[in-house]
Short mmCIF file of C-alpha atoms in Angstrom, two decimals:
data_model
loop_
_atom_site.label_atom_id
_atom_site.label_comp_id
_atom_site.label_asym_id
_atom_site.label_seq_id
_atom_site.Cartn_x
_atom_site.Cartn_y
_atom_site.Cartn_z
CA MET R 1 -3.15 -11.26 12.27
CA SER R 2 0.46 -10.05 12.53
CA ASN R 3 1.38 -12.33 9.66
CA LYS R 4 -1.19 -10.55 7.52
CA LYS R 5 0.19 -7.18 8.70
CA GLU R 6 3.77 -8.24 7.87
CA GLU R 7 2.65 -9.49 4.45
CA ARG R 8 1.01 -6.16 3.79
CA GLU R 9 4.05 -4.15 4.91
CA GLU R 10 6.32 -6.30 2.80
CA LEU R 11 4.04 -5.77 -0.20
CA HIS R 12 4.00 -2.01 0.35
CA LYS R 13 7.83 -1.97 0.52
CA ILE R 14 8.16 -3.82 -2.76
CA ILE R 15 5.58 -1.59 -4.54
CA TRP R 16 7.38 1.51 -3.34
CA LYS R 17 10.62 0.07 -4.63
CA ILE R 18 9.11 -0.73 -8.06
CA ALA R 19 7.67 2.77 -8.30
CA ASN R 20 10.92 4.47 -7.44
CA GLU R 21 13.13 2.24 -9.59
CA LEU R 22 10.95 2.40 -12.69
CA ARG R 23 9.71 5.94 -12.40
CA GLY R 24 12.84 7.75 -13.58
CA SER R 25 11.81 10.12 -16.30
CA VAL R 26 8.14 9.16 -16.00
CA ASP R 27 6.30 11.46 -13.62
CA GLY R 28 4.75 9.52 -10.74
CA TRP R 29 1.24 10.56 -11.74
CA ASP R 30 1.64 9.27 -15.28
CA PHE R 31 3.54 6.22 -14.03
CA LYS R 32 0.54 5.17 -12.00
CA GLN R 33 -1.42 4.13 -15.08
CA TYR R 34 1.27 1.60 -16.13
CA VAL R 35 1.69 -0.05 -12.76
CA LEU R 36 -2.08 -0.17 -12.11
CA GLY R 37 -2.76 -1.37 -15.69
CA LEU R 38 -0.33 -4.32 -15.39
CA LEU R 39 -1.46 -5.11 -11.84
CA PHE R 40 -5.04 -5.29 -13.15
CA TYR R 41 -3.91 -7.40 -16.15
CA ARG R 42 -2.21 -9.88 -13.81
CA PHE R 43 -5.29 -9.97 -11.56
CA ILE R 44 -7.85 -10.70 -14.29
CA SER R 45 -5.50 -13.34 -15.84
CA GLU R 46 -5.28 -15.19 -12.56
CA ASN R 47 -9.00 -14.68 -11.91
CA ILE R 48 -9.89 -16.43 -15.18
CA GLU R 49 -7.28 -19.13 -14.73
CA HIS R 50 -8.63 -19.99 -11.29
CA TYR R 51 -12.21 -20.05 -12.51
CA VAL R 52 -11.52 -22.39 -15.43
CA ASN R 53 -9.07 -24.62 -13.48
CA GLU R 54 -11.56 -25.04 -10.66
CA ASN R 55 -14.37 -26.06 -13.09
CA GLN R 56 -12.19 -28.56 -14.89
CA ARG R 57 -10.92 -30.09 -11.68
CA LYS R 58 -14.47 -30.46 -10.40
CA ALA R 59 -15.18 -32.27 -13.65
CA GLY R 60 -12.39 -34.75 -12.84
CA ILE R 61 -9.46 -33.36 -14.89
CA CYS R 62 -7.06 -33.21 -11.92
CA ASN R 63 -3.96 -31.55 -13.43
CA PHE R 64 -5.75 -29.12 -15.74
CA GLU R 65 -3.90 -25.81 -16.30
CA TYR R 66 -5.66 -23.17 -18.47
CA ARG R 67 -2.31 -21.54 -19.23
CA ASN R 68 -1.11 -24.71 -20.97
CA ILE R 69 -3.98 -25.41 -23.37
CA THR R 70 -4.29 -24.11 -26.96
CA ASP R 71 -6.28 -20.98 -27.79
CA GLU R 72 -8.54 -23.17 -30.00
CA GLU R 73 -9.46 -25.42 -27.06
CA ALA R 74 -10.10 -22.37 -24.83
CA LEU R 75 -12.52 -20.82 -27.32
CA MET R 76 -14.88 -23.76 -26.76
CA GLY R 77 -15.55 -22.44 -23.21
CA LYS R 78 -15.55 -18.74 -24.17
CA GLN R 79 -19.31 -18.22 -23.78
CA GLN R 80 -19.46 -19.67 -20.24
CA ILE R 81 -16.43 -17.69 -19.10
CA LEU R 82 -17.93 -14.44 -20.48
CA GLU R 83 -21.24 -15.01 -18.73
CA GLU R 84 -19.56 -15.62 -15.37
CA LYS R 85 -16.61 -13.25 -15.49
CA GLY R 86 -17.67 -10.56 -17.96
CA PHE R 87 -14.44 -10.83 -20.04
CA PHE R 88 -12.38 -13.48 -21.78
CA ILE R 89 -8.60 -13.98 -22.14
CA LEU R 90 -7.00 -16.49 -24.44
CA PRO R 91 -4.32 -18.77 -22.79
CA SER R 92 -1.63 -17.30 -25.05
CA GLU R 93 -2.60 -13.82 -23.86
CA LEU R 94 -2.49 -14.50 -20.11
CA PHE R 95 -0.13 -12.33 -18.02
CA CYS R 96 2.10 -15.31 -17.15
CA ASN R 97 2.49 -16.39 -20.83
CA ILE R 98 3.17 -12.86 -22.13
CA ARG R 99 5.69 -12.34 -19.35
CA LYS R 100 7.53 -15.60 -20.10
CA ASN R 101 8.87 -14.41 -23.48
CA ALA R 102 8.69 -10.68 -22.84
CA ASP R 103 12.42 -10.05 -22.96
CA GLN R 104 12.70 -11.78 -26.36
CA ASN R 105 9.68 -9.95 -27.83
CA GLU R 106 10.78 -7.02 -29.97
CA ASN R 107 7.14 -6.04 -30.40
CA LEU R 108 6.21 -6.22 -26.74
CA ASN R 109 4.53 -2.82 -26.79
CA VAL R 110 2.26 -3.88 -29.68
CA THR R 111 1.58 -7.29 -28.15
CA ILE R 112 0.41 -5.79 -24.85
CA SER R 113 -1.73 -3.22 -26.59
CA ASN R 114 -3.34 -5.96 -28.67
CA VAL R 115 -3.97 -8.14 -25.63
CA PHE R 116 -5.72 -5.28 -23.83
CA ASN R 117 -7.76 -4.56 -26.91
CA SER R 118 -8.81 -8.22 -27.22
CA ILE R 119 -9.99 -8.27 -23.56
CA GLU R 120 -12.18 -5.23 -24.14
CA VAL R 121 -13.52 -6.56 -27.44
CA SER R 122 -14.41 -9.90 -25.79
CA ALA R 123 -17.07 -8.12 -23.70
CA ARG R 124 -18.76 -6.32 -26.65
CA GLY R 125 -22.42 -7.13 -27.05
CA THR R 126 -22.58 -8.82 -23.58
CA ALA R 127 -24.07 -7.77 -20.26
CA SER R 128 -20.67 -6.63 -19.01
CA GLU R 129 -19.80 -4.40 -22.01
CA ASN R 130 -20.21 -1.11 -20.07
CA ASP R 131 -18.19 -2.43 -17.11
CA VAL R 132 -15.22 -3.39 -19.28
CA LYS R 133 -15.29 -0.76 -22.03
CA GLY R 134 -12.27 1.60 -21.91
CA LEU R 135 -10.69 0.02 -18.84
CA PHE R 136 -7.24 0.08 -20.51
CA ASP R 137 -7.67 3.47 -22.19
CA ASP R 138 -5.08 5.10 -19.97
CA PHE R 139 -2.47 2.47 -20.67
CA THR R 140 -0.90 4.20 -23.65
CA ILE R 141 2.61 3.09 -24.48
CA ASP R 142 4.04 6.44 -25.58
CA ASN R 143 7.17 8.65 -25.18
CA LYS R 144 6.55 8.92 -21.45
CA LEU R 145 7.93 5.36 -21.11
CA GLY R 146 11.04 6.05 -23.23
CA ASN R 147 12.13 7.77 -26.45
CA THR R 148 12.66 4.58 -28.50
CA VAL R 149 10.66 1.38 -28.94
CA ASP R 150 13.60 -0.47 -27.38
CA GLU R 151 13.62 1.76 -24.29
CA ARG R 152 9.87 1.42 -23.88
CA ASN R 153 10.04 -2.36 -24.17
CA GLN R 154 12.83 -2.56 -21.57
CA LYS R 155 10.64 -0.63 -19.13
CA LEU R 156 7.69 -2.89 -19.89
CA VAL R 157 9.76 -6.02 -19.25
CA LYS R 158 10.94 -4.54 -15.94
CA MET R 159 7.34 -3.77 -14.95
CA LEU R 160 6.01 -7.16 -16.00
CA ASN R 161 8.67 -8.89 -13.97
CA ALA R 162 8.29 -6.62 -10.92
CA ILE R 163 4.49 -7.04 -10.87
CA GLY R 164 4.71 -10.76 -11.66
CA ASP R 165 7.08 -11.19 -8.70
CA LEU R 166 4.73 -9.47 -6.20
CA LYS R 167 3.68 -12.00 -3.63
CA LEU R 168 -0.08 -11.58 -3.78
CA GLY R 169 -0.99 -14.98 -2.47
CA ASP R 170 -2.17 -18.01 -4.44
CA TYR R 171 -5.53 -17.23 -5.92
CA GLN R 172 -6.79 -20.60 -4.62
CA ASP R 173 -6.09 -19.53 -1.04
CA ASN R 174 -8.60 -16.74 -1.49
CA ASN R 175 -5.96 -14.38 -0.27
CA ILE R 176 -6.91 -11.96 -3.00
CA ASP R 177 -7.52 -8.99 -0.82
CA LEU R 178 -3.82 -8.33 -1.32
CA PHE R 179 -4.48 -7.29 -4.94
CA GLY R 180 -6.94 -4.66 -3.66
CA ASP R 181 -4.51 -3.69 -0.96
CA ALA R 182 -1.69 -3.21 -3.49
CA TYR R 183 -3.99 -0.98 -5.50
CA GLU R 184 -4.98 1.07 -2.46
CA PHE R 185 -1.34 1.55 -1.40
CA LEU R 186 -0.44 2.69 -4.89
CA MET R 187 -3.35 5.15 -4.87
CA THR R 188 -2.35 6.56 -1.54
CA MET R 189 1.23 6.88 -2.72
CA TYR R 190 0.32 8.70 -5.91
CA ALA R 191 -2.37 10.86 -4.28
CA SER R 192 0.05 12.18 -1.69
CA SER R 193 2.74 12.91 -4.33
CA ALA R 194 0.20 14.49 -6.70
CA GLY R 195 -1.09 16.81 -4.00
CA LYS R 196 -4.24 18.61 -5.06
CA SER R 197 -5.04 16.50 -8.10
CA GLY R 198 -4.57 13.36 -6.00
CA GLY R 199 -6.98 14.38 -3.32
CA GLU R 200 -9.70 14.90 -5.91
CA PHE R 201 -10.11 11.19 -6.48
CA PHE R 202 -8.88 9.58 -3.32
CA THR R 203 -10.15 9.84 0.28
CA PRO R 204 -7.71 8.59 2.95
CA GLN R 205 -8.51 5.04 4.08
CA GLU R 206 -9.21 6.00 7.68
CA VAL R 207 -11.76 8.65 6.68
CA GLY R 208 -13.48 6.07 4.45
CA GLU R 209 -13.54 3.66 7.42
CA LEU R 210 -15.20 6.31 9.63
CA LEU R 211 -17.87 7.18 7.00
CA ALA R 212 -18.74 3.53 6.42
CA ARG R 213 -18.96 2.76 10.14
CA ILE R 214 -21.24 5.76 10.74
CA VAL R 215 -23.62 4.40 8.05
CA ILE R 216 -23.32 0.74 9.14
CA MET R 217 -23.34 1.23 12.96
CA ASP R 218 -24.59 -2.17 14.28
CA LYS R 219 -25.93 -3.54 10.99
CA THR R 220 -24.45 -6.77 9.63
CA SER R 221 -25.62 -6.15 6.05
CA VAL R 222 -26.90 -3.35 3.75
CA ASN R 223 -28.93 -3.59 0.60
CA LYS R 224 -26.73 -1.41 -1.64
CA VAL R 225 -24.28 1.44 -1.27
CA TYR R 226 -24.00 4.64 -3.31
CA ASP R 227 -21.49 7.45 -3.84
CA PRO R 228 -22.47 10.19 -6.31
CA ALA R 229 -18.86 11.43 -6.59
CA CYS R 230 -17.10 8.09 -6.19
CA GLY R 231 -13.57 8.95 -7.34
CA SER R 232 -11.62 5.69 -7.49
CA GLY R 233 -14.35 3.82 -5.52
CA GLY R 234 -12.62 3.45 -2.18
CA LEU R 235 -15.52 4.62 -0.04
CA LEU R 236 -17.87 2.09 -1.61
CA LEU R 237 -15.39 -0.74 -1.11
CA LYS R 238 -15.06 0.01 2.61
CA PHE R 239 -18.48 -1.72 3.02
CA ALA R 240 -17.07 -4.85 1.41
CA LYS R 241 -14.12 -4.69 3.79
CA ILE R 242 -16.15 -4.19 6.94
CA LEU R 243 -19.21 -6.34 6.25
CA GLY R 244 -17.88 -8.79 3.61
CA LYS R 245 -18.91 -8.21 0.00
CA GLU R 246 -21.67 -10.86 0.18
CA ASN R 247 -23.38 -8.71 2.84
CA VAL R 248 -23.78 -5.77 0.44
CA LYS R 249 -26.76 -7.53 -1.01
CA GLN R 250 -27.53 -5.64 -4.23
CA GLY R 251 -24.07 -4.23 -4.90
CA PHE R 252 -22.11 -1.02 -5.30
CA PHE R 253 -23.29 2.05 -7.17
CA GLY R 254 -21.29 5.15 -8.00
CA GLN R 255 -20.93 7.98 -10.50
CA GLU R 256 -17.75 9.85 -11.48
CA ILE R 257 -17.25 12.73 -13.88
CA ASN R 258 -13.53 12.34 -14.64
CA LEU R 259 -12.76 9.68 -17.29
CA THR R 260 -9.46 8.44 -15.85
CA THR R 261 -10.87 8.24 -12.36
CA TYR R 262 -13.99 6.49 -13.61
CA ASN R 263 -11.71 3.83 -15.16
CA LEU R 264 -9.79 3.53 -11.91
CA ALA R 265 -13.03 3.01 -9.96
CA ARG R 266 -14.10 0.09 -12.24
CA ILE R 267 -10.64 -1.46 -12.06
CA ASN R 268 -10.75 -1.11 -8.27
CA MET R 269 -14.04 -3.08 -8.21
CA PHE R 270 -12.55 -5.94 -10.22
CA LEU R 271 -9.37 -5.91 -8.12
CA HIS R 272 -11.51 -6.41 -4.98
CA ASN R 273 -13.14 -9.35 -6.74
CA ILE R 274 -16.52 -7.61 -7.09
CA ASN R 275 -18.13 -9.25 -10.09
CA TYR R 276 -19.31 -7.11 -13.03
CA ASN R 277 -22.96 -7.87 -12.20
CA ASN R 278 -22.54 -6.64 -8.67
CA PHE R 279 -21.41 -3.09 -9.34
CA ASN R 280 -22.64 -0.21 -11.46
CA ILE R 281 -20.13 2.63 -11.85
CA ALA R 282 -21.42 5.26 -14.30
CA ARG R 283 -19.70 8.24 -15.85
CA GLY R 284 -21.13 11.79 -15.97
CA ASP R 285 -22.06 14.90 -14.01
CA THR R 286 -24.22 13.68 -11.13
CA LEU R 287 -25.86 17.06 -10.51
CA ILE R 288 -27.01 17.53 -14.12
CA HIS R 289 -27.13 13.97 -15.50
CA PRO R 290 -27.56 11.51 -12.61
CA GLN R 291 -27.20 7.92 -13.90
CA HIS R 292 -28.97 5.84 -11.26
CA TRP R 293 -32.62 6.96 -11.26
CA ASP R 294 -33.71 3.31 -11.60
CA ASP R 295 -31.61 2.21 -8.63
CA GLU R 296 -32.52 4.76 -5.97
CA PRO R 297 -33.37 5.01 -3.13
CA PHE R 298 -30.31 3.70 -1.25
CA ASP R 299 -30.03 2.62 2.39
CA ALA R 300 -26.34 3.52 2.55
CA ILE R 301 -24.75 6.64 1.02
CA VAL R 302 -21.16 7.86 1.60
CA SER R 303 -19.37 10.61 -0.23
CA ASN R 304 -16.58 13.13 -0.23
CA PRO R 305 -17.81 15.37 -3.04
CA PRO R 306 -15.53 18.12 -4.53
CA TYR R 307 -15.48 21.24 -2.36
CA SER R 308 -17.08 24.49 -3.58
CA ILE R 309 -16.99 23.75 -7.29
CA HIS R 310 -19.05 25.73 -9.81
CA TRP R 311 -22.20 24.21 -11.19
CA ALA R 312 -25.09 25.33 -13.42
CA GLY R 313 -27.35 26.31 -10.52
CA LYS R 314 -29.90 28.93 -11.36
CA GLU R 315 -28.35 29.48 -14.83
CA ASN R 316 -30.19 26.29 -15.78
CA PRO R 317 -33.95 27.10 -15.44
CA LEU R 318 -34.83 23.38 -15.34
CA LEU R 319 -33.00 22.65 -12.13
CA ILE R 320 -35.28 24.48 -9.75
CA ASN R 321 -38.04 21.98 -10.80
CA ASP R 322 -35.77 18.95 -10.43
CA GLU R 323 -37.30 16.79 -7.74
CA ARG R 324 -33.93 16.42 -6.03
CA PHE R 325 -33.52 20.19 -5.50
CA SER R 326 -36.98 21.69 -5.61
CA PRO R 327 -38.08 20.79 -2.04
CA ALA R 328 -35.72 23.40 -0.58
CA GLY R 329 -37.27 26.09 -2.80
CA VAL R 330 -33.83 27.41 -3.71
CA LEU R 331 -30.71 26.14 -5.50
CA ALA R 332 -27.17 26.00 -4.08
CA PRO R 333 -25.17 29.00 -5.24
CA SER R 334 -23.57 28.65 -8.72
CA SER R 335 -20.13 29.09 -7.20
CA LYS R 336 -20.61 26.39 -4.55
CA ALA R 337 -22.17 23.06 -5.47
CA ASP R 338 -21.66 21.53 -2.04
CA LEU R 339 -25.29 21.61 -0.90
CA ALA R 340 -26.52 20.58 -4.36
CA PHE R 341 -24.62 17.27 -3.80
CA THR R 342 -26.14 17.13 -0.30
CA MET R 343 -29.67 17.62 -1.62
CA HIS R 344 -29.13 15.03 -4.32
CA MET R 345 -28.05 12.50 -1.68
CA LEU R 346 -30.89 13.37 0.64
CA SER R 347 -33.34 12.87 -2.24
CA TRP R 348 -31.93 9.43 -3.03
CA LEU R 349 -31.68 8.28 0.61
CA SER R 350 -34.22 5.62 1.60
CA SER R 351 -36.67 6.21 4.42
CA LYS R 352 -34.61 3.87 6.70
CA GLY R 353 -31.13 4.77 5.36
CA THR R 354 -28.13 6.87 6.51
CA ALA R 355 -25.93 9.23 4.50
CA ALA R 356 -22.49 10.34 5.75
CA ILE R 357 -21.04 13.19 3.71
CA VAL R 358 -17.73 15.06 4.03
CA GLU R 359 -18.49 18.76 3.78
CA PHE R 360 -16.55 21.96 3.37
CA PRO R 361 -17.12 23.86 6.68
CA GLY R 362 -18.63 27.02 5.07
CA VAL R 363 -21.85 25.14 4.16
CA LEU R 364 -22.66 24.84 7.86
CA TYR R 365 -22.86 28.58 8.56
CA ARG R 366 -22.94 30.66 5.36
CA GLY R 367 -26.07 32.78 4.71
CA GLY R 368 -28.16 33.26 1.58
CA ALA R 369 -29.32 30.23 -0.41
CA GLU R 370 -27.23 27.87 1.71
CA GLN R 371 -28.97 28.99 4.87
CA LYS R 372 -32.36 28.36 3.22
CA ILE R 373 -31.31 24.82 2.22
CA ARG R 374 -30.13 24.15 5.82
CA LYS R 375 -33.48 25.48 7.07
CA TYR R 376 -35.30 23.04 4.83
CA MET R 377 -33.19 20.10 6.07
CA ILE R 378 -33.47 21.10 9.76
CA ASP R 379 -37.20 21.95 9.69
CA ASN R 380 -37.85 18.49 8.19
CA ASN R 381 -35.57 16.81 10.75
CA PHE R 382 -33.17 15.25 8.25
CA ILE R 383 -29.91 16.28 9.99
CA ASP R 384 -28.84 13.70 12.56
CA THR R 385 -25.26 14.63 13.42
CA VAL R 386 -22.54 17.15 12.56
CA ILE R 387 -18.96 16.10 13.22
CA GLN R 388 -15.99 18.51 13.21
CA LEU R 389 -12.94 16.61 11.89
CA PRO R 390 -9.31 17.42 12.56
CA PRO R 391 -7.37 19.65 10.09
CA ASP R 392 -4.88 18.28 7.53
CA LEU R 393 -6.48 14.86 7.01
CA PHE R 394 -6.87 15.08 3.22
CA PHE R 395 -4.40 15.14 0.28
CA GLY R 396 -3.96 18.55 -1.29
CA THR R 397 -5.55 20.62 1.52
CA THR R 398 -4.92 21.29 5.21
CA ILE R 399 -8.46 22.52 5.88
CA ALA R 400 -10.55 21.04 8.71
CA THR R 401 -13.59 19.49 7.13
CA CYS R 402 -16.79 18.18 8.68
CA ILE R 403 -19.14 15.22 8.29
CA LEU R 404 -22.85 15.69 7.90
CA VAL R 405 -25.00 12.69 8.81
CA LEU R 406 -28.47 12.59 7.27
CA LYS R 407 -31.46 10.36 8.17
CA LYS R 408 -35.12 10.32 7.35
CA ASN R 409 -36.22 8.14 10.32
CA LYS R 410 -34.97 10.02 13.38
CA THR R 411 -36.67 9.27 16.70
CA ASP R 412 -35.98 12.78 18.11
CA ASN R 413 -35.70 16.21 16.59
CA ASP R 414 -32.36 17.07 18.14
CA ILE R 415 -29.02 17.40 16.29
CA LEU R 416 -25.87 15.87 17.83
CA PHE R 417 -22.71 18.00 17.50
CA VAL R 418 -19.39 16.20 17.88
CA ASP R 419 -16.01 17.93 18.20
CA ALA R 420 -13.47 15.40 16.91
CA SER R 421 -10.90 18.04 16.08
CA THR R 422 -8.34 16.54 18.50
CA GLU R 423 -9.02 12.91 17.49
CA PHE R 424 -5.92 12.30 15.38
CA VAL R 425 -2.37 10.98 15.40
CA ARG R 426 0.45 12.56 13.43
CA ASN R 427 3.10 10.12 12.30
CA THR R 428 3.65 11.35 8.75
CA ASN R 429 3.32 14.82 7.22
CA LYS R 430 -0.48 14.46 7.47
CA ASN R 431 -2.84 13.93 10.38
CA LYS R 432 -4.48 10.48 10.53
CA LEU R 433 -7.40 8.89 12.33
CA SER R 434 -6.28 5.89 14.36
CA ASP R 435 -8.58 2.95 15.14
CA GLU R 436 -8.95 4.45 18.63
CA ASN R 437 -9.90 7.84 17.22
CA ILE R 438 -12.55 6.20 14.96
CA ASN R 439 -13.94 4.15 17.87
CA ASN R 440 -14.13 7.27 20.08
CA ILE R 441 -16.17 9.10 17.42
CA ILE R 442 -18.47 6.13 16.78
CA ASN R 443 -19.13 5.72 20.52
CA LEU R 444 -20.19 9.38 20.82
CA LEU R 445 -22.63 8.83 18.00
CA LYS R 446 -24.02 5.68 19.61
CA GLU R 447 -24.47 7.28 23.01
CA ARG R 448 -26.03 10.43 21.50
CA LYS R 449 -25.69 12.52 24.63
CA GLU R 450 -23.63 15.42 26.00
CA VAL R 451 -20.05 14.71 26.88
CA GLU R 452 -18.03 17.67 28.10
CA ASN R 453 -15.90 19.27 25.38
CA LYS R 454 -16.78 16.36 23.02
CA SER R 455 -20.45 16.34 22.14
CA TYR R 456 -23.58 18.43 22.54
CA LEU R 457 -27.17 17.50 21.79
CA ALA R 458 -28.96 20.66 20.59
CA THR R 459 -32.74 20.90 20.36
CA TYR R 460 -34.48 22.02 17.24
CA GLU R 461 -35.40 25.32 18.96
CA GLU R 462 -31.76 26.06 19.80
CA VAL R 463 -30.68 25.54 16.21
CA LYS R 464 -33.56 27.60 14.92
CA GLU R 465 -32.70 30.44 17.34
CA ASN R 466 -29.12 30.20 16.10
CA ASP R 467 -30.30 31.13 12.57
CA TYR R 468 -29.84 27.53 11.40
CA ASN R 469 -26.12 27.78 11.91
CA ILE R 470 -24.84 24.19 12.41
CA SER R 471 -21.07 24.68 12.71
CA VAL R 472 -19.82 22.59 15.65
CA ASN R 473 -17.99 25.43 17.39
CA SER R 474 -21.26 27.36 17.73
CA TYR R 475 -22.41 24.72 20.21
CA LEU R 476 -19.11 23.33 21.56
CA LYS R 477 -16.28 25.57 22.52
CA THR R 478 -12.97 23.73 21.92
CA ASN R 479 -11.18 23.21 25.21
CA LEU R 480 -7.65 24.49 24.85
CA ASN R 481 -6.54 24.10 28.47
CA GLU R 482 -4.90 21.20 30.25
CA LYS R 483 -3.00 20.09 27.14
CA LYS R 484 0.48 18.70 27.78
CA ILE R 485 3.09 20.25 25.51
CA ASP R 486 5.52 18.00 23.73
CA ILE R 487 8.52 20.15 22.75
CA LYS R 488 9.82 17.70 20.10
CA GLU R 489 6.41 17.66 18.47
CA VAL R 490 6.20 21.46 18.58
CA ASN R 491 9.56 21.75 16.82
CA LYS R 492 8.58 19.16 14.25
CA ARG R 493 5.38 21.06 13.53
CA LEU R 494 7.25 24.39 13.31
CA ALA R 495 9.55 22.91 10.66
CA GLU R 496 6.46 22.04 8.65
CA ILE R 497 4.82 25.42 8.97
CA VAL R 498 7.08 27.42 6.60
CA PRO R 499 6.34 25.37 3.37
CA ARG R 500 2.66 25.33 4.35
CA GLN R 501 2.39 29.13 4.71
CA GLU R 502 2.12 29.67 0.96
CA GLN R 503 -0.63 27.07 0.70
CA LEU R 504 -2.56 28.53 3.63
CA ARG R 505 -2.30 31.98 2.09
CA LYS R 506 -3.79 30.67 -1.15
CA GLU R 507 -6.64 28.96 0.78
CA LEU R 508 -7.30 32.17 2.68
CA GLU R 509 -7.50 34.08 -0.55
CA GLU R 510 -9.96 31.52 -1.86
CA ILE R 511 -12.19 31.87 1.24
CA ILE R 512 -12.09 35.69 0.90
CA ARG R 513 -13.05 35.32 -2.79
CA GLU R 514 -15.99 33.11 -1.72
CA LEU R 515 -17.14 35.59 0.87
CA GLU R 516 -17.04 38.35 -1.74
CA VAL R 517 -19.13 36.26 -4.14
CA ASP R 518 -21.53 35.55 -1.26
CA TYR R 519 -21.82 39.20 -0.47
CA HIS R 520 -22.62 40.06 -4.10
CA GLU R 521 -25.08 37.21 -4.48
#
């Protein structure tokens, strides 16, 4: 186990070094697309090599190496490779062969662009076309990489070599989770440096772990998992990590509105060795144009949808009759789509499934349309648990969010409230959930009873009397006494407060704006 941990730490160190050395004039956020594009290119090259080599060796050709045969010979097996893998790469266009002569190739930028184009074209007209189309769109070799062709090519050679040297395990050893891990580390790195824009597509690993474990509990398999705002796909892939991808029986389903992020999610699936026929990531606005009508309902739903974004709401007269939203008799406010996402997920949740959703805290207590939607969910006994998370867990915001757990097969009509606001460790400039923190929260959910200062089981009548307010601190008062004070930690936190004041002030202004909109609605 420690060997694995050391390998991972070593890998992270090298990736950090590559990023810092090569970044230079290229902004980290833009730089991401080059590193991820080449990492993906290396992965699919090795993926195809391994597949063909294995088949040939099973057929008795012991020393067969796909990288050494001619393109003409390779084309004879193209159809079979396409059916199995969903894409095709000629031996001359494999990562290892392009890298070999890269420093002598004056047209390296054109060569790489052509290779990426060929890979995409190979899938046209096949079952995998939609999974492969546009995967390399963000890999544009332009002025961001350097002002002259020569400068750009030098950077490309450096990147090819750096990514080629990454010790990602021999594909034959099935040690391929390191590819996925390299990707996740890059995403974390870029999300934290990109602040707000990073947080929009990436949920911290530990939060993803908690969401998946809430949905899985004691199950050893699920039929299929769904995330209607899937970002780069990390929440979906947590199920593959925890259960093993073969135990997500019918695959991974997600929808994402942002083009770049949608491409990242599909790349992420491939990098975790999820085959094209086992995932379905769609692009579009889930609230207005949901893409998985034929696949719902889902037993497992996890999501961290965008907080308080605008949506069509009552401006679109068709939405009140949409079967996802109509049961509540009212639409989420136009200025706050949070509960529209929640109603969408509730609608697509199977009768035996569980949904775990990260929510902006206001949706738990605000009045108006949001209160009516909560009333619908509570009267129909769909809300299982509400968890108060610690502040400062997410990139781009310090706000303390919550998790809403929905079920359609509850055996009681109580709601469990869990105060997990102190369940965190702080070893970077963000709070994190440790394994122990996650286990503590999961145990409270399993026991489903009152634990002083930690959890409270409220009856339906109590919640109704409380005007359908389901914010955790309405039922559990946070215990501020008996806390040991660590002076070093206090000083460290004080040093962090000043740069955060400006951000907090902006967030406060945003909340006041929301309240004003509420008041006028």
